[in-house]
Short mmCIF file of C-alpha atoms in Angstrom, two decimals:
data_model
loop_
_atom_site.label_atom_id
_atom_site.label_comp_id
_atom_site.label_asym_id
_atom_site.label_seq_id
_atom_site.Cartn_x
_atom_site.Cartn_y
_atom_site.Cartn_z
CA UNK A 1451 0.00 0.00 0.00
CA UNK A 1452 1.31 3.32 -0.95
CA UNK A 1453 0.96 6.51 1.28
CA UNK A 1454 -1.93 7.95 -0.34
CA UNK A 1455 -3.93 4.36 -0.45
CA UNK A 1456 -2.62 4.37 3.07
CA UNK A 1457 -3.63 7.78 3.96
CA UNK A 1458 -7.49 6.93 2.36
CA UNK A 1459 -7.48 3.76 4.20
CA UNK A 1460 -7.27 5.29 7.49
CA UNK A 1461 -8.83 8.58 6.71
CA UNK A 1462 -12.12 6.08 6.27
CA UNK A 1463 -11.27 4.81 9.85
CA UNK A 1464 -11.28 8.29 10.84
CA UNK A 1465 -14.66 9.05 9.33
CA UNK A 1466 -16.63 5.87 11.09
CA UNK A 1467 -15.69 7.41 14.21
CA UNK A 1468 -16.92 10.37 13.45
CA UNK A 1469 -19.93 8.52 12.09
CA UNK A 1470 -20.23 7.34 15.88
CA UNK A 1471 -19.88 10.60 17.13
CA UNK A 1472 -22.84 11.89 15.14
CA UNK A 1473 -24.93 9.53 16.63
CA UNK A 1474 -23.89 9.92 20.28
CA UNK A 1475 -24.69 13.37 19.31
CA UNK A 1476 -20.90 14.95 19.36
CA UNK A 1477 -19.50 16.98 16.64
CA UNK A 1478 -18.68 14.60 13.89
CA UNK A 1479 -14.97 14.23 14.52
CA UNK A 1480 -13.16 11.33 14.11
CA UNK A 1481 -9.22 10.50 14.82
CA UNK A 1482 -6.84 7.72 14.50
CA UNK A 1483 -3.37 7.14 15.58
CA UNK A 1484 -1.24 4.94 13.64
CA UNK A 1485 2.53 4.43 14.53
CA UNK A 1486 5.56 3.77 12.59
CA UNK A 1487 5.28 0.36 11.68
CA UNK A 1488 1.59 1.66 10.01
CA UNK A 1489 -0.16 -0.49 12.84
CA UNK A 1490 -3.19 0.96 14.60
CA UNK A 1491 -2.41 2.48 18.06
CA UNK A 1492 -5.59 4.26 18.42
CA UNK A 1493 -8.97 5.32 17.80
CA UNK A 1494 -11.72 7.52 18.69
CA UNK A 1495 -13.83 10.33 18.45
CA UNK A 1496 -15.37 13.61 19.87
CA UNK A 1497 -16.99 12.89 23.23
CA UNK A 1498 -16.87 16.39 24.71
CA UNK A 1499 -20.60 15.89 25.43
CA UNK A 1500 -20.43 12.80 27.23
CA UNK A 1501 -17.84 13.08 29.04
CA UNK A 1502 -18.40 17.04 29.81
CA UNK A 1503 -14.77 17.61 29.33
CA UNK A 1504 -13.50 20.78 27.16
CA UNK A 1505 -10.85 18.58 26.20
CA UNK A 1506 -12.12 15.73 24.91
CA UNK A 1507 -11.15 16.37 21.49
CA UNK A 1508 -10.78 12.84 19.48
CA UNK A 1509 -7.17 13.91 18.31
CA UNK A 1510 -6.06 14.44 21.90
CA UNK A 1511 -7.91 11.21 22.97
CA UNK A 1512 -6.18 9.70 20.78
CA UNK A 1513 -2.57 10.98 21.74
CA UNK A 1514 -3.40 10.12 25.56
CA UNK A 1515 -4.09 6.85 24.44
CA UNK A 1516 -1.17 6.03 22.19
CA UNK A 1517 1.55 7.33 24.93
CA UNK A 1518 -0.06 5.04 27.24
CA UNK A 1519 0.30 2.39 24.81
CA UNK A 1520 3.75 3.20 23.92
CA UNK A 1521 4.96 4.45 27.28
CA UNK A 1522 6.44 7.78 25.92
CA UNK A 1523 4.89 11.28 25.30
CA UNK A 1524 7.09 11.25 22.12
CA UNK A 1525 5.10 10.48 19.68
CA UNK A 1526 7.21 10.78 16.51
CA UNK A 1527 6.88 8.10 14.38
CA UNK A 1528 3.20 8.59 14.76
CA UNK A 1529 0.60 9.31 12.14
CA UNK A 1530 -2.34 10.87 13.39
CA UNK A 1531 -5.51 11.12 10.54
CA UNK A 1532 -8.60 13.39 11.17
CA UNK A 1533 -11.61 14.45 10.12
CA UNK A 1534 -11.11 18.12 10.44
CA UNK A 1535 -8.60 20.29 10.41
CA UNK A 1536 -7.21 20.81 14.41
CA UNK A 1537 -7.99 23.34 17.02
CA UNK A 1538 -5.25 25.33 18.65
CA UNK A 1539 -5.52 23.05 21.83
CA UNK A 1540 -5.33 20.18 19.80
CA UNK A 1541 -2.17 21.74 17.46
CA UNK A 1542 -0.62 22.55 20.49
CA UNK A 1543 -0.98 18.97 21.98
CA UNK A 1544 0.58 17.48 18.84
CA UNK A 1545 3.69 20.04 18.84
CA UNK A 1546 3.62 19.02 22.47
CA UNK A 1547 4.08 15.28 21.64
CA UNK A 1548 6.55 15.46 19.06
CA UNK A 1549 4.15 13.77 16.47
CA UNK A 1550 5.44 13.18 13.03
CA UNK A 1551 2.63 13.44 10.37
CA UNK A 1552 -0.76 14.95 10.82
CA UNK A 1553 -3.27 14.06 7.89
CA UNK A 1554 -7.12 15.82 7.91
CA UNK A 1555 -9.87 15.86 6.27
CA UNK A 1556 -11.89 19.20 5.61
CA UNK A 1557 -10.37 22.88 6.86
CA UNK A 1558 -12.33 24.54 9.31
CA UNK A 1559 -12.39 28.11 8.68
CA UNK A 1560 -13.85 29.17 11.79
CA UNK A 1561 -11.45 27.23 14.40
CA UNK A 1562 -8.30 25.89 12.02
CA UNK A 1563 -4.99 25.89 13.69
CA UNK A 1564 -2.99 24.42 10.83
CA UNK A 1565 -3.53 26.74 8.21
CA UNK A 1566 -7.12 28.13 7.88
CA UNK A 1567 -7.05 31.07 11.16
CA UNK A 1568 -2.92 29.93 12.72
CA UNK A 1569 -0.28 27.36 11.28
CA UNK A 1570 0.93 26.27 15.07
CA UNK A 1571 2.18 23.03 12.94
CA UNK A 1572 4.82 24.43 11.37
CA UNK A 1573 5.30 28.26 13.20
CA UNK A 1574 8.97 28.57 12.95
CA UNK A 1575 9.29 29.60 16.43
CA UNK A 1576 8.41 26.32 18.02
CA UNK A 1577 10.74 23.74 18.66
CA UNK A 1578 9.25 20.75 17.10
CA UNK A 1579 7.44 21.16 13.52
CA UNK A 1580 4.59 18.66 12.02
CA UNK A 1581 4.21 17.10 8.86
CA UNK A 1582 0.86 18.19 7.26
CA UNK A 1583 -1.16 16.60 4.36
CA UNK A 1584 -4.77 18.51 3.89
CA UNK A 1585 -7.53 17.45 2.16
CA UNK A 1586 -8.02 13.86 2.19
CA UNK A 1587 -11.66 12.42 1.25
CA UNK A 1588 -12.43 16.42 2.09
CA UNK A 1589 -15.74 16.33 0.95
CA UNK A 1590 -17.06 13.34 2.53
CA UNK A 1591 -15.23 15.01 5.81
CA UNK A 1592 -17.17 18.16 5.11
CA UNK A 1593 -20.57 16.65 4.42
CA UNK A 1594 -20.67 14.68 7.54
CA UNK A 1595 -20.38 18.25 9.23
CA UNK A 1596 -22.94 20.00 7.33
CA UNK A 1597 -25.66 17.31 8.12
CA UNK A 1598 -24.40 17.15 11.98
CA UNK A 1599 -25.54 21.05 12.18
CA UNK A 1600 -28.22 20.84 9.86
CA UNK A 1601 -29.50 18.26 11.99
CA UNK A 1602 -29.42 20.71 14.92
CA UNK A 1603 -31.46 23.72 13.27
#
């Protein structure tokens, strides 16, 4: 499997979790964690609702998860795929852990911390720098979105 197969392959990972977070009634956001080898460390999405925790972001449930796995806050050989683009808590966590790739799904114009409002992932006055790839299956990303809100009018 090539990166981009790769990338798709886990991007649709990404998106059934954020499938399940529509129905629990979170923001559609899905995350997975893959590490070096390209096995799965970790999976999960948005459950800021259920839990009641402002931090409960599926990207950094996903990074608590993985250094638990691996024993180490350094996180870079890790791949970490998303729905939508990151927050600034969420850009900061990954900076934070050292991670080594960050692939997403749709921009978000209103909250983006990679590139749409800040580009935390690659400021060059940070000490560690992230790997970006934008864009992958955007629109199905995007659409998932659109319905969740729709669904809330």
């Amino acid at each position: 499997m090539n990166s981009e197969e790769r990338d798709i392959f886990f991007m649709r990972v990404a998106l059934e979790e954020a499938v399940l977070a529509f129905s629990e009634k979170e923001v559609p956001v899905g995350a997975v964690l893959i590490g070096g080898s390209g096995c799965l460390l970790s999976k999960a999405h948005n459950k800021r609702e259920s839990l009641q925790d402002p931090t409960a972001h599926a990207e950094v449930i996903v990074l608590r998860e993985a250094s638990k796995i691996l024993n180490t806050w350094r996180l870079s050989e890790g791949i970490l795929y998303v729905t939508k683009e990151p927050c600034i808590m969420c850009a900061g966590a990954m900076v934070n852990a050292r991670l080594g790739r960050l692939v997403y799904g749709c921009s978000d114009p209103k909250g983006g911390a990679v590139g749409s409002l800040y580009a935390i992932l690659g400021d060059p006055r940070l000490n560690h720098h992230v790997e970006v790839v934008p864009r992958i299956l955007e629109d199905e990303c995007s659409e998932l979105l659109k319905r969740f809100f729709k669904s809330l009018r």
